[in-house]
mmCIF file of C-alpha atoms in Angstrom:
data_model
loop_
_atom_site.group_PDB
_atom_site.id
_atom_site.type_symbol
_atom_site.label_atom_id
_atom_site.label_comp_id
_atom_site.label_asym_id
_atom_site.label_seq_id
_atom_site.Cartn_x
_atom_site.Cartn_y
_atom_site.Cartn_z
ATOM 1 C CA MET I 1 165.364 139.939 83.355
ATOM 2 C CA ASN I 2 166.116 136.416 84.529
ATOM 3 C CA LEU I 3 163.602 134.510 82.384
ATOM 4 C CA LYS I 4 164.232 131.214 84.137
ATOM 5 C CA LYS I 5 163.558 132.728 87.565
ATOM 6 C CA TYR I 6 160.423 134.465 86.290
ATOM 7 C CA THR I 7 159.082 131.256 84.779
ATOM 8 C CA SER I 8 159.765 129.310 87.964
ATOM 9 C CA GLU I 9 157.960 131.852 90.115
ATOM 10 C CA ASN I 10 155.056 131.975 87.681
ATOM 11 C CA ASN I 11 154.726 128.187 87.791
ATOM 12 C CA LYS I 12 154.619 128.342 91.565
ATOM 13 C CA VAL I 13 151.766 130.851 91.410
ATOM 14 C CA ILE I 14 149.853 128.658 88.970
ATOM 15 C CA GLN I 15 150.398 125.580 91.137
ATOM 16 C CA LEU I 16 149.236 127.422 94.251
ATOM 17 C CA TYR I 17 146.117 128.524 92.369
ATOM 18 C CA LYS I 18 145.458 124.950 91.239
ATOM 19 C CA ASN I 19 145.891 123.635 94.768
ATOM 20 C CA LYS I 20 143.549 126.309 96.090
ATOM 21 C CA TRP I 21 140.949 125.450 93.394
ATOM 22 C CA ASN I 22 141.274 121.745 94.178
ATOM 23 C CA ARG I 23 140.761 122.370 97.904
ATOM 24 C CA LYS I 24 137.825 124.672 97.185
ATOM 25 C CA TRP I 25 135.928 122.105 95.100
ATOM 26 C CA PHE I 26 137.086 118.839 96.645
ATOM 27 C CA ILE I 27 134.712 118.937 99.613
ATOM 28 C CA PRO I 28 131.556 120.009 97.677
ATOM 29 C CA LEU I 29 132.336 117.453 94.979
ATOM 30 C CA GLY I 30 132.798 114.768 97.588
ATOM 31 C CA ILE I 31 129.497 115.709 99.235
ATOM 32 C CA LEU I 32 127.733 115.601 95.854
ATOM 33 C CA ILE I 33 129.108 112.135 95.109
ATOM 34 C CA PHE I 34 128.069 110.933 98.581
ATOM 35 C CA VAL I 35 124.537 112.301 98.127
ATOM 36 C CA LEU I 36 124.227 110.636 94.706
ATOM 37 C CA VAL I 37 125.380 107.311 96.153
ATOM 38 C CA VAL I 38 122.811 107.607 98.958
ATOM 39 C CA ILE I 39 120.012 108.504 96.501
ATOM 40 C CA VAL I 40 120.848 105.592 94.219
ATOM 41 C CA GLY I 41 121.117 103.300 97.239
ATOM 42 C CA ILE I 42 117.694 104.336 98.508
ATOM 43 C CA LYS I 43 116.156 104.075 95.036
ATOM 44 C CA TYR I 44 117.323 100.509 94.482
ATOM 45 C CA HIS I 45 117.359 99.276 98.081
ATOM 46 C CA VAL I 46 115.333 96.091 98.570
ATOM 47 C CA TYR I 47 113.850 95.342 101.988
ATOM 48 C CA HIS I 48 113.823 91.710 103.085
ATOM 49 C CA ASN I 49 112.659 91.978 106.684
ATOM 50 C CA TYR I 50 110.089 93.773 108.800
ATOM 51 C CA ARG I 51 109.153 94.428 112.389
ATOM 52 C CA VAL I 52 105.648 94.084 113.829
ATOM 53 C CA LEU I 53 104.209 97.322 115.226
ATOM 54 C CA SER I 54 100.894 95.839 116.367
ATOM 55 C CA SER I 55 99.256 92.444 116.094
ATOM 56 C CA SER I 56 95.842 90.856 116.473
ATOM 57 C CA SER I 57 96.157 87.083 116.249
ATOM 58 C CA ASN I 58 92.555 86.448 117.339
ATOM 59 C CA GLU I 59 90.983 88.107 114.316
ATOM 60 C CA ASP I 60 88.817 85.808 112.196
ATOM 61 C CA THR I 61 90.578 86.363 108.889
ATOM 62 C CA GLN I 62 89.382 83.075 107.391
ATOM 63 C CA SER I 63 85.689 83.936 107.110
ATOM 64 C CA SER I 64 85.932 87.747 107.075
ATOM 65 C CA GLY I 65 86.983 90.244 104.432
ATOM 66 C CA TYR I 66 89.010 93.413 104.984
ATOM 67 C CA ILE I 67 89.403 96.605 102.981
ATOM 68 C CA PRO I 68 90.810 100.076 103.802
ATOM 69 C CA LEU I 69 88.258 102.815 104.414
ATOM 70 C CA GLY I 70 89.932 106.191 104.907
ATOM 71 C CA ASN I 71 92.579 105.796 107.597
ATOM 72 C CA ASN I 72 90.875 102.743 109.064
ATOM 73 C CA LEU I 73 90.102 99.139 108.158
ATOM 74 C CA LEU I 74 86.651 97.800 107.316
ATOM 75 C CA LYS I 75 86.010 94.220 108.404
ATOM 76 C CA TYR I 76 82.936 92.467 107.016
ATOM 77 C CA GLY I 77 81.430 88.997 107.146
ATOM 78 C CA ASP I 78 78.094 87.193 106.998
ATOM 79 C CA ASP I 79 77.213 88.361 110.518
ATOM 80 C CA GLY I 80 78.049 92.074 110.339
ATOM 81 C CA VAL I 81 80.504 94.885 109.678
ATOM 82 C CA TYR I 82 83.170 96.439 111.913
ATOM 83 C CA LEU I 83 85.316 99.533 111.508
ATOM 84 C CA LEU I 84 88.780 98.907 112.978
ATOM 85 C CA SER I 85 91.541 101.375 113.740
ATOM 86 C CA ARG I 86 95.097 100.645 112.576
ATOM 87 C CA SER I 87 95.714 99.018 115.965
ATOM 88 C CA GLN I 88 92.628 96.791 115.392
ATOM 89 C CA GLU I 89 90.473 98.609 117.958
ATOM 90 C CA ILE I 90 86.742 98.394 117.127
ATOM 91 C CA LEU I 91 85.440 101.919 116.450
ATOM 92 C CA TRP I 92 81.867 100.850 115.655
ATOM 93 C CA ASN I 93 79.975 97.824 114.351
ATOM 94 C CA ARG I 94 76.638 96.796 112.861
ATOM 95 C CA THR I 95 75.226 93.270 112.860
ATOM 96 C CA PHE I 96 73.295 91.734 109.959
ATOM 97 C CA VAL I 97 72.855 88.415 108.178
ATOM 98 C CA MET I 98 74.175 87.963 104.623
ATOM 99 C CA SER I 99 74.948 84.798 102.679
ATOM 100 C CA ASN I 100 77.662 86.256 100.447
ATOM 101 C CA PRO I 101 78.733 89.761 101.549
ATOM 102 C CA SER I 102 80.774 91.866 99.120
ATOM 103 C CA VAL I 103 82.187 95.386 99.522
ATOM 104 C CA GLU I 104 83.109 98.240 97.185
ATOM 105 C CA VAL I 105 84.857 101.425 98.394
ATOM 106 C CA ARG I 106 85.227 104.822 96.721
ATOM 107 C CA GLY I 107 86.983 107.536 98.705
ATOM 108 C CA GLU I 108 85.284 107.840 102.101
ATOM 109 C CA GLN I 109 82.159 105.883 101.030
ATOM 110 C CA ALA I 110 81.472 102.145 100.969
ATOM 111 C CA VAL I 111 78.650 99.817 100.006
ATOM 112 C CA ILE I 112 78.189 96.340 101.474
ATOM 113 C CA TYR I 113 75.773 94.093 99.599
ATOM 114 C CA ASP I 114 74.648 90.497 99.677
ATOM 115 C CA LYS I 115 75.699 89.086 96.315
ATOM 116 C CA LYS I 116 72.674 87.239 94.845
ATOM 117 C CA GLY I 117 70.694 88.546 97.819
ATOM 118 C CA THR I 118 68.679 91.748 98.235
ATOM 119 C CA LYS I 119 70.315 93.451 101.245
ATOM 120 C CA MET I 120 72.572 96.495 100.852
ATOM 121 C CA PHE I 121 74.144 99.077 103.200
ATOM 122 C CA VAL I 122 75.788 102.418 102.396
ATOM 123 C CA LEU I 123 78.282 103.647 105.005
ATOM 124 C CA ASN I 124 81.257 105.888 105.689
ATOM 125 C CA GLN I 125 83.880 106.044 108.450
ATOM 126 C CA ASP I 126 81.374 107.485 110.905
ATOM 127 C CA LYS I 127 78.227 105.418 110.490
ATOM 128 C CA ILE I 128 75.777 103.407 108.404
ATOM 129 C CA ILE I 129 74.076 105.934 106.109
ATOM 130 C CA SER I 130 71.271 103.794 104.711
ATOM 131 C CA ASP I 131 69.837 100.280 104.818
ATOM 132 C CA MET I 132 68.362 99.193 101.457
ATOM 133 C CA GLU I 133 66.321 96.241 100.241
ATOM 134 C CA THR I 134 66.270 95.711 96.454
ATOM 135 C CA LYS I 135 63.395 94.143 94.497
ATOM 136 C CA PHE I 136 65.647 91.582 92.829
ATOM 137 C CA PRO I 137 68.911 89.789 93.720
ATOM 138 C CA ILE I 138 72.056 91.918 93.413
ATOM 139 C CA LEU I 139 74.713 90.749 90.965
ATOM 140 C CA GLN I 140 76.991 93.767 91.353
ATOM 141 C CA ALA I 141 77.061 97.124 93.146
ATOM 142 C CA GLU I 142 79.401 100.109 92.686
ATOM 143 C CA ILE I 143 79.534 103.268 94.812
ATOM 144 C CA THR I 144 80.378 106.896 94.001
ATOM 145 C CA GLU I 145 82.282 109.491 96.022
ATOM 146 C CA LYS I 146 78.944 110.955 97.164
ATOM 147 C CA GLY I 147 77.448 107.621 98.238
ATOM 148 C CA SER I 148 75.041 106.906 95.366
ATOM 149 C CA VAL I 149 75.048 103.273 94.232
ATOM 150 C CA ALA I 150 74.802 101.694 90.778
ATOM 151 C CA THR I 151 73.624 98.082 90.681
ATOM 152 C CA ILE I 152 72.973 95.167 88.367
ATOM 153 C CA LEU I 153 69.911 93.191 89.493
ATOM 154 C CA GLN I 154 68.853 89.730 88.267
ATOM 155 C CA ASP I 155 65.197 89.288 87.265
ATOM 156 C CA GLY I 156 64.964 85.877 85.609
ATOM 157 C CA GLU I 157 65.983 86.298 81.969
ATOM 158 C CA LYS I 158 65.953 90.065 82.429
ATOM 159 C CA THR I 159 68.369 92.282 84.315
ATOM 160 C CA TRP I 160 68.051 95.789 85.712
ATOM 161 C CA ILE I 161 70.634 98.557 85.792
ATOM 162 C CA ASN I 162 69.320 100.461 88.821
ATOM 163 C CA TYR I 163 70.802 103.605 90.292
ATOM 164 C CA TYR I 164 70.142 104.588 93.929
ATOM 165 C CA ALA I 165 70.682 107.781 95.933
ATOM 166 C CA PRO I 166 72.584 107.436 99.252
ATOM 167 C CA ASP I 167 69.275 107.337 101.159
ATOM 168 C CA GLY I 168 68.052 104.382 99.090
ATOM 169 C CA SER I 169 65.651 106.236 96.795
ATOM 170 C CA ILE I 170 65.687 105.348 93.084
ATOM 171 C CA ILE I 171 67.477 107.701 90.684
ATOM 172 C CA ALA I 172 66.970 105.584 87.564
ATOM 173 C CA GLU I 173 65.837 102.116 86.444
ATOM 174 C CA ASN I 174 66.819 100.505 83.149
ATOM 175 C CA GLN I 175 65.633 97.042 82.165
ATOM 176 C CA THR I 176 67.865 94.956 79.887
ATOM 177 C CA ARG I 177 67.308 91.632 78.153
ATOM 178 C CA ILE I 178 69.622 88.854 77.034
ATOM 179 C CA GLU I 179 68.695 89.398 73.373
ATOM 180 C CA ASN I 180 69.271 93.163 73.559
ATOM 181 C CA PRO I 181 71.614 94.609 74.614
ATOM 182 C CA GLY I 182 72.805 91.319 76.195
ATOM 183 C CA TYR I 183 73.832 89.858 79.531
ATOM 184 C CA PRO I 184 75.819 92.296 81.736
ATOM 185 C CA LEU I 185 79.362 91.067 82.405
ATOM 186 C CA ASP I 186 80.623 94.072 84.352
ATOM 187 C CA MET I 187 79.703 97.602 85.342
ATOM 188 C CA ALA I 188 81.494 100.713 86.606
ATOM 189 C CA VAL I 189 80.305 104.114 87.787
ATOM 190 C CA SER I 190 82.258 107.375 87.534
ATOM 191 C CA PRO I 191 83.547 108.848 90.819
ATOM 192 C CA ASN I 192 81.142 111.816 90.599
ATOM 193 C CA GLY I 193 78.218 109.516 89.775
ATOM 194 C CA GLU I 194 77.298 111.139 86.465
ATOM 195 C CA ASN I 195 78.153 108.193 84.183
ATOM 196 C CA ILE I 196 77.781 104.417 84.226
ATOM 197 C CA VAL I 197 79.419 102.013 81.773
ATOM 198 C CA VAL I 198 78.261 98.417 81.288
ATOM 199 C CA SER I 199 79.776 95.576 79.279
ATOM 200 C CA PHE I 200 77.066 93.339 77.749
ATOM 201 C CA LEU I 201 77.643 89.931 76.160
ATOM 202 C CA LYS I 202 75.252 88.661 73.490
ATOM 203 C CA VAL I 203 75.051 86.107 70.706
ATOM 204 C CA GLU I 204 74.161 87.438 67.269
ATOM 205 C CA ASN I 205 74.070 85.300 64.119
ATOM 206 C CA SER I 206 75.751 82.467 66.062
ATOM 207 C CA GLN I 207 78.655 84.767 66.949
ATOM 208 C CA LEU I 208 79.687 86.202 70.284
ATOM 209 C CA MET I 209 79.569 89.967 70.543
ATOM 210 C CA THR I 210 80.307 92.384 73.361
ATOM 211 C CA LYS I 211 78.606 95.747 73.562
ATOM 212 C CA VAL I 212 80.052 98.493 75.800
ATOM 213 C CA VAL I 213 77.264 100.929 76.681
ATOM 214 C CA PHE I 214 77.643 104.357 78.315
ATOM 215 C CA TYR I 215 74.831 105.900 80.369
ATOM 216 C CA ASN I 216 74.791 109.568 81.392
ATOM 217 C CA PHE I 217 72.592 110.775 84.266
ATOM 218 C CA GLY I 218 73.538 114.446 83.946
ATOM 219 C CA ASP I 219 72.162 116.990 81.490
ATOM 220 C CA SER I 220 73.672 115.198 78.463
ATOM 221 C CA GLY I 221 71.653 112.054 79.002
ATOM 222 C CA GLN I 222 68.268 113.557 79.839
ATOM 223 C CA ASP I 223 67.029 113.614 76.228
ATOM 224 C CA LYS I 224 68.559 110.228 75.306
ATOM 225 C CA GLU I 225 66.639 106.954 75.285
ATOM 226 C CA ASP I 226 67.455 105.079 78.536
ATOM 227 C CA ASN I 227 70.128 107.759 79.167
ATOM 228 C CA ILE I 228 72.429 106.001 76.656
ATOM 229 C CA VAL I 229 74.986 108.419 75.154
ATOM 230 C CA ALA I 230 77.392 105.994 73.423
ATOM 231 C CA GLU I 231 77.715 102.334 72.373
ATOM 232 C CA TYR I 232 80.627 100.304 71.016
ATOM 233 C CA GLN I 233 80.490 96.756 69.618
ATOM 234 C CA TYR I 234 83.274 94.151 69.509
ATOM 235 C CA GLU I 235 82.656 91.087 67.362
ATOM 236 C CA ASN I 236 84.076 87.744 68.501
ATOM 237 C CA LEU I 237 85.553 89.463 71.568
ATOM 238 C CA ILE I 238 84.711 89.448 75.263
ATOM 239 C CA VAL I 239 85.097 92.508 77.508
ATOM 240 C CA PRO I 240 84.986 90.952 80.996
ATOM 241 C CA GLN I 241 85.982 94.104 82.921
ATOM 242 C CA VAL I 242 85.376 97.846 82.756
ATOM 243 C CA ILE I 243 86.731 100.465 85.199
ATOM 244 C CA TYR I 244 86.633 104.229 85.748
ATOM 245 C CA LEU I 245 90.022 105.743 86.573
ATOM 246 C CA ASP I 246 88.544 109.240 86.841
ATOM 247 C CA ASN I 247 85.345 111.011 85.806
ATOM 248 C CA GLU I 248 86.331 111.066 82.123
ATOM 249 C CA THR I 249 88.442 107.925 81.667
ATOM 250 C CA VAL I 250 87.178 104.377 81.215
ATOM 251 C CA VAL I 251 89.387 101.351 80.602
ATOM 252 C CA ALA I 252 87.723 98.326 79.023
ATOM 253 C CA PHE I 253 89.782 95.142 79.282
ATOM 254 C CA ARG I 254 89.194 92.996 76.210
ATOM 255 C CA ASP I 255 90.357 89.388 75.949
ATOM 256 C CA ASP I 256 92.811 90.562 73.254
ATOM 257 C CA GLY I 257 93.934 93.867 74.839
ATOM 258 C CA TYR I 258 92.326 97.023 76.180
ATOM 259 C CA SER I 259 90.482 100.163 75.075
ATOM 260 C CA ILE I 260 90.549 103.605 76.703
ATOM 261 C CA PHE I 261 87.526 105.885 76.399
ATOM 262 C CA LYS I 262 87.535 109.604 77.135
ATOM 263 C CA GLY I 263 84.654 112.003 77.755
ATOM 264 C CA THR I 264 81.331 112.186 79.598
ATOM 265 C CA GLU I 265 78.742 113.583 77.183
ATOM 266 C CA SER I 266 79.640 111.164 74.371
ATOM 267 C CA PRO I 267 82.676 109.034 75.312
ATOM 268 C CA LYS I 268 85.110 108.319 72.475
ATOM 269 C CA GLU I 269 87.463 105.351 72.096
ATOM 270 C CA LYS I 270 90.850 107.100 72.110
ATOM 271 C CA VAL I 271 93.085 104.031 72.500
ATOM 272 C CA LYS I 272 92.548 100.503 71.180
ATOM 273 C CA GLU I 273 95.555 98.370 72.011
ATOM 274 C CA SER I 274 95.891 94.736 70.957
ATOM 275 C CA ILE I 275 98.132 92.413 72.975
ATOM 276 C CA LYS I 276 99.468 89.155 71.576
ATOM 277 C CA GLU I 277 100.365 87.657 74.961
ATOM 278 C CA GLU I 278 97.724 86.094 77.207
ATOM 279 C CA ILE I 279 96.390 88.491 79.855
ATOM 280 C CA VAL I 280 96.691 86.617 83.147
ATOM 281 C CA SER I 281 95.685 89.393 85.596
ATOM 282 C CA THR I 282 94.572 93.008 85.720
ATOM 283 C CA PHE I 283 94.849 95.513 88.571
ATOM 284 C CA HIS I 284 94.156 99.200 89.075
ATOM 285 C CA ASN I 285 93.647 102.078 91.479
ATOM 286 C CA GLU I 286 92.302 105.601 90.917
ATOM 287 C CA LYS I 287 95.427 106.660 88.977
ATOM 288 C CA TYR I 288 96.840 103.686 87.050
ATOM 289 C CA PHE I 289 95.934 100.338 85.566
ATOM 290 C CA GLY I 290 98.159 97.315 85.110
ATOM 291 C CA LEU I 291 98.452 93.978 83.376
ATOM 292 C CA VAL I 292 100.280 90.740 84.022
ATOM 293 C CA LEU I 293 100.973 88.946 80.754
ATOM 294 C CA LYS I 294 102.076 85.365 80.299
ATOM 295 C CA GLY I 295 105.608 85.209 78.954
ATOM 296 C CA ARG I 296 106.952 82.723 76.506
ATOM 297 C CA GLU I 297 107.429 79.167 77.698
ATOM 298 C CA GLY I 298 109.829 79.182 80.625
ATOM 299 C CA GLU I 299 110.075 82.988 80.730
ATOM 300 C CA GLY I 300 107.606 83.716 83.537
ATOM 301 C CA PHE I 301 105.447 86.832 83.280
ATOM 302 C CA LEU I 302 105.488 90.417 82.099
ATOM 303 C CA LEU I 303 104.378 93.048 84.634
ATOM 304 C CA GLN I 304 103.128 96.303 83.075
ATOM 305 C CA LEU I 305 101.731 99.578 84.422
ATOM 306 C CA TYR I 306 99.874 102.266 82.435
ATOM 307 C CA ALA I 307 98.784 105.873 82.957
ATOM 308 C CA PRO I 308 95.175 106.928 82.129
ATOM 309 C CA SER I 309 96.389 108.176 78.739
ATOM 310 C CA GLY I 310 97.588 104.688 77.845
ATOM 311 C CA LYS I 311 101.252 105.618 78.250
ATOM 312 C CA GLN I 312 103.229 102.649 79.531
ATOM 313 C CA MET I 313 104.927 103.488 82.837
ATOM 314 C CA PHE I 314 107.085 100.360 82.788
ATOM 315 C CA SER I 315 107.275 96.790 81.511
ATOM 316 C CA LYS I 316 109.219 94.311 83.616
ATOM 317 C CA LYS I 317 109.960 90.633 83.208
ATOM 318 C CA ILE I 318 109.368 88.601 86.371
ATOM 319 C CA LYS I 319 110.097 84.925 86.900
ATOM 320 C CA HIS I 320 108.451 84.347 90.274
ATOM 321 C CA GLU I 321 105.005 82.759 90.636
ATOM 322 C CA TYR I 322 102.125 84.629 92.243
ATOM 323 C CA GLN I 323 98.560 83.978 93.370
ATOM 324 C CA SER I 324 97.372 87.577 93.649
ATOM 325 C CA VAL I 325 98.389 91.014 92.397
ATOM 326 C CA ASP I 326 97.057 94.383 93.500
ATOM 327 C CA ILE I 327 98.083 98.021 93.750
ATOM 328 C CA SER I 328 97.916 99.864 97.068
ATOM 329 C CA LYS I 329 98.920 103.538 97.087
ATOM 330 C CA GLU I 330 102.484 103.488 95.633
ATOM 331 C CA ARG I 331 103.128 99.734 95.679
ATOM 332 C CA ILE I 332 102.275 96.878 93.334
ATOM 333 C CA ILE I 333 102.000 93.885 95.643
ATOM 334 C CA MET I 334 102.291 90.284 94.444
ATOM 335 C CA CYS I 335 101.673 87.410 96.869
ATOM 336 C CA ASP I 336 102.274 83.683 96.580
ATOM 337 C CA GLY I 337 101.222 82.157 99.873
ATOM 338 C CA SER I 338 103.512 83.786 102.435
ATOM 339 C CA ASP I 339 106.041 84.948 99.806
ATOM 340 C CA VAL I 340 105.596 88.648 99.027
ATOM 341 C CA LYS I 341 107.104 90.905 96.366
ATOM 342 C CA MET I 342 106.476 94.665 96.263
ATOM 343 C CA TYR I 343 107.343 96.941 93.334
ATOM 344 C CA ASN I 344 107.156 100.721 93.128
ATOM 345 C CA LEU I 345 105.388 102.548 90.300
ATOM 346 C CA LYS I 346 108.586 102.457 88.214
ATOM 347 C CA GLY I 347 108.826 98.669 88.398
ATOM 348 C CA ILE I 348 111.703 98.643 90.905
ATOM 349 C CA LEU I 349 111.597 95.819 93.455
ATOM 350 C CA LYS I 350 111.276 97.292 96.973
ATOM 351 C CA PHE I 351 110.435 94.274 99.141
ATOM 352 C CA ASP I 352 111.214 90.595 98.715
ATOM 353 C CA GLY I 353 110.465 88.528 101.791
ATOM 354 C CA VAL I 354 108.357 86.023 103.667
ATOM 355 C CA ILE I 355 105.496 86.907 106.015
ATOM 356 C CA ASP I 356 105.789 84.682 109.083
ATOM 357 C CA ASP I 357 102.057 84.533 109.896
ATOM 358 C CA GLY I 358 101.105 82.109 107.133
ATOM 359 C CA ALA I 359 99.466 82.637 103.749
ATOM 360 C CA VAL I 360 98.745 86.291 102.982
ATOM 361 C CA LYS I 361 95.206 87.325 102.033
ATOM 362 C CA ASN I 362 95.749 91.088 101.591
ATOM 363 C CA ILE I 363 98.383 93.758 102.123
ATOM 364 C CA PHE I 364 97.522 97.448 102.282
ATOM 365 C CA GLN I 365 100.100 100.238 102.208
ATOM 366 C CA MET I 366 99.486 102.904 104.852
ATOM 367 C CA SER I 367 102.717 104.900 104.358
ATOM 368 C CA PRO I 368 106.004 104.340 102.448
ATOM 369 C CA LYS I 369 107.281 101.807 105.038
ATOM 370 C CA HIS I 370 104.146 100.855 106.980
ATOM 371 C CA TYR I 371 101.674 98.173 105.882
ATOM 372 C CA ILE I 372 98.682 96.260 107.219
ATOM 373 C CA VAL I 373 99.003 92.544 106.499
ATOM 374 C CA ILE I 374 95.940 90.273 106.570
ATOM 375 C CA SER I 375 97.124 86.671 106.822
ATOM 376 C CA GLU I 376 95.493 83.375 107.650
ATOM 377 C CA ASN I 377 96.568 83.718 111.305
ATOM 378 C CA GLY I 378 95.655 87.333 112.015
ATOM 379 C CA ILE I 379 96.324 90.992 111.297
ATOM 380 C CA ASN I 380 99.710 92.672 111.666
ATOM 381 C CA THR I 381 100.744 96.269 111.191
ATOM 382 C CA ILE I 382 104.365 96.110 110.057
ATOM 383 C CA SER I 383 107.274 98.413 109.231
ATOM 384 C CA LEU I 384 109.833 97.365 106.619
ATOM 385 C CA LYS I 385 113.469 97.198 107.706
#
């Protein structure tokens, strides 16, 4: 046998096989690399411009407030309420007179109340459900997914935690005093309406103290005095804000951090986190809560997002100034006049641009690329590009 010839022919076979393998995998590998490049590009792409899909420059955005209600936009002011479509068409309206109208929305339900007045309306996308008149001035009102309303009412040195059915009838009345349990700083009601949490501030032995009180209006609270199922005290601390993320999760924002409570029958403090940095802002929706912390001198701010469990979703240093921060669907939106920054829920910058219609009051995300912008000169529905 000619070994040299055999080896040469064998090498040719091996080379042909290699070439065939290379051709077989070159195209799929190239496609995979292309797809990965596109995915990474989309993930980190930052929009800087937009196009206007519809505009309403005659809207009175200076003296009116706006908030999403379902797929539409609720406009409210001291003379009435209007439900607008995305193209700013009036679907229905109701006139009234209020000195300081305020609105809270939960799902498809909304409550409009006259802060420090006694007028209150419950409504949905279709109509006004009820027209209420309270005995005492309203300090705060919160609505549930079924349309019941929890309120804090001012009665001189006393306050009332009153709970109303959607038709305006009383579910429960609880009187509170400054000396015990204290003055109510904030209140929140669970989405299903079974629980209410209130943060009370009081002075005891010349020291400030905050008491977080949980009320249950289901079976668990029926045999409890004033329906109270749990209380927590914080000495020398203020708890200016409490929120319900879901029916079993409460976040209490302390001036030195936050606490997370779990449960309905007897809520327990599951997380107590202390934060050294100054808390500048808080924001939340029905799924997450966030903080903006003041960085060290000259280092701007720290933007953080948390899950209901307390797990940190991200922590991002930002150096730009801002006047407002909010979360709308899948975007954290920070505005400074007409300058707007939008981050996704992983802290990745998705929009960095200027809105041409003047200072921005609110921005609401309608879909991944579509937004309603309320500015000082009108309302625009925009698409990022």
